[in-house]
């Protein structure tokens, strides 16, 4: 299934939407909790990745400003 998602492209969100849909209908709280944890981990890793990319992009300018002081 992972290879199928790679072939379709990064904009295919059907597996994630199905997971959230079935998790909301689940009777067990542990399933709902685990989906929430996975979603939160994905959000956290995205935010950390964007922040890291921003720091890598702006690091030469930040270094130049503090180096000039």
PDB file of C-alpha atoms in Angstrom, residues 13-48:
ATOM      1  CA  UNK A  13      -5.084  11.704   1.025  1.00  0.00           C
ATOM      2  CA  UNK A  14      -7.623   8.894   0.761  1.00  0.00           C
ATOM      3  CA  UNK A  15      -5.881   6.439   3.134  1.00  0.00           C
ATOM      4  CA  UNK A  16      -5.567   9.080   5.863  1.00  0.00           C
ATOM      5  CA  UNK A  17      -9.138  10.254   5.461  1.00  0.00           C
ATOM      6  CA  UNK A  18     -10.378   6.657   5.624  1.00  0.00           C
ATOM      7  CA  UNK A  19      -8.362   6.074   8.780  1.00  0.00           C
ATOM      8  CA  UNK A  20      -9.858   9.136  10.460  1.00  0.00           C
ATOM      9  CA  UNK A  21     -13.355   8.221   9.263  1.00  0.00           C
ATOM     10  CA  UNK A  22     -13.219   4.698  10.666  1.00  0.00           C
ATOM     11  CA  UNK A  23     -11.523   5.877  13.866  1.00  0.00           C
ATOM     12  CA  UNK A  24     -14.388   8.260  14.566  1.00  0.00           C
ATOM     13  CA  UNK A  25     -16.855   5.393  14.161  1.00  0.00           C
ATOM     14  CA  UNK A  26     -14.811   2.990  16.291  1.00  0.00           C
ATOM     15  CA  UNK A  27     -16.252   1.686  19.521  1.00  0.00           C
ATOM     16  CA  UNK A  28     -12.931   1.264  21.310  1.00  0.00           C
ATOM     17  CA  UNK A  29     -11.406   4.351  22.846  1.00  0.00           C
ATOM     18  CA  UNK A  30      -7.916   2.944  22.279  1.00  0.00           C
ATOM     19  CA  UNK A  31      -8.392   3.098  18.507  1.00  0.00           C
ATOM     20  CA  UNK A  32      -9.527   6.703  18.671  1.00  0.00           C
ATOM     21  CA  UNK A  33      -6.642   7.521  20.991  1.00  0.00           C
ATOM     22  CA  UNK A  34      -4.036   5.848  18.793  1.00  0.00           C
ATOM     23  CA  UNK A  35      -5.245   7.681  15.676  1.00  0.00           C
ATOM     24  CA  UNK A  36      -5.096  10.959  17.593  1.00  0.00           C
ATOM     25  CA  UNK A  37      -1.545  10.207  18.746  1.00  0.00           C
ATOM     26  CA  UNK A  38      -0.414   9.333  15.217  1.00  0.00           C
ATOM     27  CA  UNK A  39      -2.021  12.499  13.836  1.00  0.00           C
ATOM     28  CA  UNK A  40      -0.382  14.625  16.545  1.00  0.00           C
ATOM     29  CA  UNK A  41       2.996  13.024  15.858  1.00  0.00           C
ATOM     30  CA  UNK A  42       2.591  13.743  12.162  1.00  0.00           C
ATOM     31  CA  UNK A  43       1.714  17.359  12.858  1.00  0.00           C
ATOM     32  CA  UNK A  44       4.657  17.746  15.244  1.00  0.00           C
ATOM     33  CA  UNK A  45       7.123  16.244  12.771  1.00  0.00           C
ATOM     34  CA  UNK A  46       5.804  18.537  10.037  1.00  0.00           C
ATOM     35  CA  UNK A  47       6.205  21.631  12.208  1.00  0.00           C
ATOM     36  CA  UNK A  48       9.707  20.572  13.273  1.00  0.00           C
TER      37      UNK A  48
END
